[in-house]
Amino acid sequence: MYSATMLSETELFMALDGYGVAIFDLTNWRVMNKVVFQGLSGSNIQSVAKDRSGNVWIGTHMQGLNYYNKQTDIFSFANNEINQKTYSSRASLTSFLSMSAESILVGTDGDGLYDYNPIKNELSVSQNYKHLKAHIPSNKILNIIHLDEEHVLFGSYGDGLVWYNKNSHETGSVNIPVMH
């Protein structure tokens, strides 16, 4: 399992590398459904994240962005600019963070950070994130974590941790010593 997000208080939505996605029942400790491939652009799932509407965004290894609508129980390939961009660069979608109904931050393995607007179906780098992108030391964003109402943390491959203050737009990095 590469990634997981809580679908409800009792359901864990899991990203399975090479095996699609599955929903795990935390009450009965069992997989609720068969592993799903249908509707997905690929089976190598790198990341999943629930947005503020309760739907799940699914990032694949070099096969674009997918979407799971919990109300309809339907998976679909997001036909949008982020897929065109990541297909051309062959980037993996490694992390997501829903900032608002109009903003989902998307981290990639090799192509940096994007801001995706699912309502307008547009990929852009807003003014806030242009400043931030310059301070992230790597184009390999492995994790995006909403720490509190002001701060977001970005984990990058081999280059540590960067924090971002959404209100002041300040950034900083954290040096993590490696123990041998």
mmCIF file of C-alpha atoms in Angstrom:
data_model
loop_
_atom_site.group_PDB
_atom_site.id
_atom_site.type_symbol
_atom_site.label_atom_id
_atom_site.label_comp_id
_atom_site.label_asym_id
_atom_site.label_seq_id
_atom_site.Cartn_x
_atom_site.Cartn_y
_atom_site.Cartn_z
ATOM 1 C CA MET A 1 0.000 0.000 0.000
ATOM 2 C CA TYR A 2 1.510 3.293 -1.141
ATOM 3 C CA SER A 3 -1.071 5.673 0.255
ATOM 4 C CA ALA A 4 -4.422 5.762 2.029
ATOM 5 C CA THR A 5 -7.124 8.227 3.011
ATOM 6 C CA MET A 6 -10.157 7.931 5.258
ATOM 7 C CA LEU A 7 -13.282 7.686 3.097
ATOM 8 C CA SER A 8 -15.530 7.694 6.176
ATOM 9 C CA GLU A 9 -15.104 6.940 9.875
ATOM 10 C CA THR A 10 -15.086 3.215 9.093
ATOM 11 C CA GLU A 11 -13.684 3.068 5.534
ATOM 12 C CA LEU A 12 -10.057 3.349 4.489
ATOM 13 C CA PHE A 13 -9.447 3.998 0.752
ATOM 14 C CA MET A 14 -6.127 2.356 -0.154
ATOM 15 C CA ALA A 15 -3.708 2.868 -3.083
ATOM 16 C CA LEU A 16 -2.132 -0.437 -4.051
ATOM 17 C CA ASP A 17 1.004 -0.362 -6.186
ATOM 18 C CA GLY A 18 0.294 -2.505 -9.209
ATOM 19 C CA TYR A 19 -3.112 -3.603 -7.923
ATOM 20 C CA GLY A 20 -5.381 -0.556 -8.255
ATOM 21 C CA VAL A 21 -7.388 0.576 -5.242
ATOM 22 C CA ALA A 22 -9.479 -1.066 -2.538
ATOM 23 C CA ILE A 23 -11.688 0.032 0.345
ATOM 24 C CA PHE A 24 -10.949 -1.501 3.739
ATOM 25 C CA ASP A 25 -13.677 -1.848 6.387
ATOM 26 C CA LEU A 26 -12.130 -0.794 9.702
ATOM 27 C CA THR A 27 -15.058 -2.179 11.730
ATOM 28 C CA ASN A 28 -14.884 -5.751 10.414
ATOM 29 C CA TRP A 29 -11.207 -5.671 9.378
ATOM 30 C CA ARG A 30 -11.766 -6.843 5.815
ATOM 31 C CA VAL A 31 -11.567 -5.526 2.284
ATOM 32 C CA MET A 32 -15.083 -4.350 1.372
ATOM 33 C CA ASN A 33 -14.756 -4.589 -2.396
ATOM 34 C CA LYS A 34 -12.670 -6.345 -4.976
ATOM 35 C CA VAL A 35 -9.553 -4.530 -6.014
ATOM 36 C CA VAL A 36 -10.606 -2.017 -8.648
ATOM 37 C CA PHE A 37 -8.970 -1.455 -12.032
ATOM 38 C CA GLN A 38 -12.009 -0.524 -14.156
ATOM 39 C CA GLY A 39 -12.181 3.200 -14.863
ATOM 40 C CA LEU A 40 -8.593 3.823 -13.775
ATOM 41 C CA SER A 41 -5.918 4.892 -16.245
ATOM 42 C CA GLY A 42 -3.442 2.497 -14.657
ATOM 43 C CA SER A 43 -2.967 0.038 -11.807
ATOM 44 C CA ASN A 44 0.210 1.543 -10.278
ATOM 45 C CA ILE A 45 -1.437 3.906 -7.802
ATOM 46 C CA GLN A 46 1.005 6.249 -6.047
ATOM 47 C CA SER A 47 -1.321 8.492 -4.037
ATOM 48 C CA VAL A 48 -4.889 9.076 -2.930
ATOM 49 C CA ALA A 49 -6.477 12.029 -1.156
ATOM 50 C CA LYS A 50 -10.024 12.951 -0.252
ATOM 51 C CA ASP A 51 -11.216 16.426 -1.189
ATOM 52 C CA ARG A 52 -13.613 18.616 0.791
ATOM 53 C CA SER A 53 -16.594 17.105 -1.058
ATOM 54 C CA GLY A 54 -15.693 13.580 0.060
ATOM 55 C CA ASN A 55 -14.481 12.429 -3.347
ATOM 56 C CA VAL A 56 -11.050 10.876 -3.873
ATOM 57 C CA TRP A 57 -8.295 11.985 -6.258
ATOM 58 C CA ILE A 58 -6.061 9.146 -7.401
ATOM 59 C CA GLY A 59 -2.521 9.675 -8.702
ATOM 60 C CA THR A 60 -0.790 7.041 -10.786
ATOM 61 C CA HIS A 61 2.747 6.248 -11.755
ATOM 62 C CA MET A 62 3.103 8.030 -15.135
ATOM 63 C CA GLN A 63 -0.526 7.398 -16.130
ATOM 64 C CA GLY A 64 -2.278 10.558 -14.993
ATOM 65 C CA LEU A 65 -4.968 11.656 -12.582
ATOM 66 C CA ASN A 66 -8.129 9.721 -11.754
ATOM 67 C CA TYR A 67 -11.184 10.573 -9.721
ATOM 68 C CA TYR A 68 -13.547 8.531 -7.538
ATOM 69 C CA ASN A 69 -17.045 9.916 -6.970
ATOM 70 C CA LYS A 70 -18.260 8.430 -3.685
ATOM 71 C CA GLN A 71 -21.919 9.325 -4.372
ATOM 72 C CA THR A 72 -22.059 7.421 -7.672
ATOM 73 C CA ASP A 73 -19.333 4.860 -6.824
ATOM 74 C CA ILE A 74 -17.756 5.569 -10.230
ATOM 75 C CA PHE A 75 -14.077 5.866 -11.104
ATOM 76 C CA SER A 76 -13.058 8.069 -14.003
ATOM 77 C CA PHE A 77 -9.947 9.354 -15.736
ATOM 78 C CA ALA A 78 -9.679 13.105 -15.260
ATOM 79 C CA ASN A 79 -9.411 14.393 -18.834
ATOM 80 C CA ASN A 80 -7.608 17.604 -18.100
ATOM 81 C CA GLU A 81 -4.474 19.667 -18.405
ATOM 82 C CA ILE A 82 -2.673 17.896 -15.552
ATOM 83 C CA ASN A 83 -2.832 14.610 -17.458
ATOM 84 C CA GLN A 84 -1.503 16.229 -20.624
ATOM 85 C CA LYS A 85 1.347 17.862 -18.695
ATOM 86 C CA THR A 86 2.294 14.811 -16.625
ATOM 87 C CA TYR A 87 1.981 12.470 -19.614
ATOM 88 C CA SER A 88 4.451 14.584 -21.575
ATOM 89 C CA SER A 89 6.937 14.684 -18.692
ATOM 90 C CA ARG A 90 6.163 11.093 -17.567
ATOM 91 C CA ALA A 91 5.780 12.307 -13.977
ATOM 92 C CA SER A 92 4.173 10.295 -11.228
ATOM 93 C CA LEU A 93 1.483 11.985 -9.132
ATOM 94 C CA THR A 94 2.780 11.339 -5.638
ATOM 95 C CA SER A 95 0.726 13.538 -3.302
ATOM 96 C CA PHE A 96 -2.365 15.711 -3.040
ATOM 97 C CA LEU A 97 -3.769 18.257 -0.626
ATOM 98 C CA SER A 98 -7.201 19.817 -0.966
ATOM 99 C CA MET A 99 -6.719 23.472 -0.030
ATOM 100 C CA SER A 100 -10.246 24.583 -1.007
ATOM 101 C CA ALA A 101 -13.037 23.619 -3.399
ATOM 102 C CA GLU A 102 -11.046 25.366 -6.145
ATOM 103 C CA SER A 103 -7.509 24.346 -5.221
ATOM 104 C CA ILE A 104 -5.833 20.966 -4.943
ATOM 105 C CA LEU A 105 -2.056 20.980 -4.593
ATOM 106 C CA VAL A 106 -0.483 18.157 -6.589
ATOM 107 C CA GLY A 107 3.030 16.909 -5.897
ATOM 108 C CA THR A 108 4.897 14.963 -8.562
ATOM 109 C CA ASP A 109 7.964 12.775 -8.701
ATOM 110 C CA GLY A 110 10.146 14.823 -11.003
ATOM 111 C CA ASP A 111 7.917 17.666 -12.174
ATOM 112 C CA GLY A 112 7.472 19.678 -8.986
ATOM 113 C CA LEU A 113 4.313 21.202 -7.545
ATOM 114 C CA TYR A 114 1.045 22.134 -9.283
ATOM 115 C CA ASP A 115 -2.178 23.818 -8.246
ATOM 116 C CA TYR A 116 -5.206 22.131 -9.833
ATOM 117 C CA ASN A 117 -8.683 23.716 -9.965
ATOM 118 C CA PRO A 118 -11.184 20.837 -10.369
ATOM 119 C CA ILE A 119 -14.133 23.214 -10.893
ATOM 120 C CA LYS A 120 -12.511 24.962 -13.879
ATOM 121 C CA ASN A 121 -10.546 21.835 -14.834
ATOM 122 C CA GLU A 122 -7.377 23.959 -14.999
ATOM 123 C CA LEU A 123 -3.817 23.406 -13.956
ATOM 124 C CA SER A 124 -1.880 26.468 -12.904
ATOM 125 C CA VAL A 125 0.622 27.886 -10.504
ATOM 126 C CA SER A 126 -1.134 30.607 -8.537
ATOM 127 C CA GLN A 127 0.719 33.640 -7.227
ATOM 128 C CA ASN A 128 0.917 32.046 -3.760
ATOM 129 C CA TYR A 129 2.530 28.886 -5.043
ATOM 130 C CA LYS A 130 4.921 30.532 -7.504
ATOM 131 C CA HIS A 131 6.738 31.915 -4.462
ATOM 132 C CA LEU A 132 6.570 28.547 -2.726
ATOM 133 C CA LYS A 133 7.786 26.536 -5.714
ATOM 134 C CA ALA A 134 11.033 28.527 -5.726
ATOM 135 C CA HIS A 135 11.748 27.418 -2.128
ATOM 136 C CA ILE A 136 11.135 23.691 -2.494
ATOM 137 C CA PRO A 137 14.595 22.189 -3.030
ATOM 138 C CA SER A 138 13.490 19.301 -5.233
ATOM 139 C CA ASN A 139 11.089 18.554 -8.080
ATOM 140 C CA LYS A 140 10.253 15.287 -6.312
ATOM 141 C CA ILE A 141 7.407 16.084 -3.913
ATOM 142 C CA LEU A 142 6.556 12.907 -2.018
ATOM 143 C CA ASN A 143 4.202 14.259 0.648
ATOM 144 C CA ILE A 144 2.016 17.293 1.260
ATOM 145 C CA ILE A 145 0.651 17.602 4.784
ATOM 146 C CA HIS A 146 -1.845 20.151 6.092
ATOM 147 C CA LEU A 147 -0.344 20.769 9.531
ATOM 148 C CA ASP A 148 -2.750 23.412 10.853
ATOM 149 C CA GLU A 149 -4.793 26.373 9.589
ATOM 150 C CA GLU A 150 -1.611 28.282 8.696
ATOM 151 C CA HIS A 151 1.036 25.729 7.774
ATOM 152 C CA VAL A 152 1.616 23.141 5.066
ATOM 153 C CA LEU A 153 4.589 20.758 5.036
ATOM 154 C CA PHE A 154 6.201 19.380 1.875
ATOM 155 C CA GLY A 155 8.400 16.308 1.947
ATOM 156 C CA SER A 156 10.796 15.967 -0.948
ATOM 157 C CA TYR A 157 12.934 13.079 -2.105
ATOM 158 C CA GLY A 158 16.427 13.460 -0.690
ATOM 159 C CA ASP A 159 16.047 17.149 0.119
ATOM 160 C CA GLY A 160 14.154 17.154 3.392
ATOM 161 C CA LEU A 161 11.152 19.040 4.634
ATOM 162 C CA VAL A 162 9.855 22.507 3.665
ATOM 163 C CA TRP A 163 7.208 24.405 5.621
ATOM 164 C CA TYR A 164 4.916 27.060 4.173
ATOM 165 C CA ASN A 165 2.780 29.651 5.990
ATOM 166 C CA LYS A 166 -0.394 30.185 3.919
ATOM 167 C CA ASN A 167 -1.104 33.572 5.517
ATOM 168 C CA SER A 168 2.299 35.269 5.344
ATOM 169 C CA HIS A 169 3.626 33.186 2.398
ATOM 170 C CA GLU A 170 6.845 32.605 4.336
ATOM 171 C CA THR A 171 8.776 29.379 3.790
ATOM 172 C CA GLY A 172 11.539 27.573 5.549
ATOM 173 C CA SER A 173 13.270 24.253 5.548
ATOM 174 C CA VAL A 174 14.001 21.713 8.222
ATOM 175 C CA ASN A 175 17.300 19.885 8.213
ATOM 176 C CA ILE A 176 16.680 16.285 9.221
ATOM 177 C CA PRO A 177 19.849 14.568 10.478
ATOM 178 C CA VAL A 178 20.307 11.023 9.253
ATOM 179 C CA MET A 179 21.232 8.419 11.851
ATOM 180 C CA HIS A 180 23.557 5.630 10.710
#
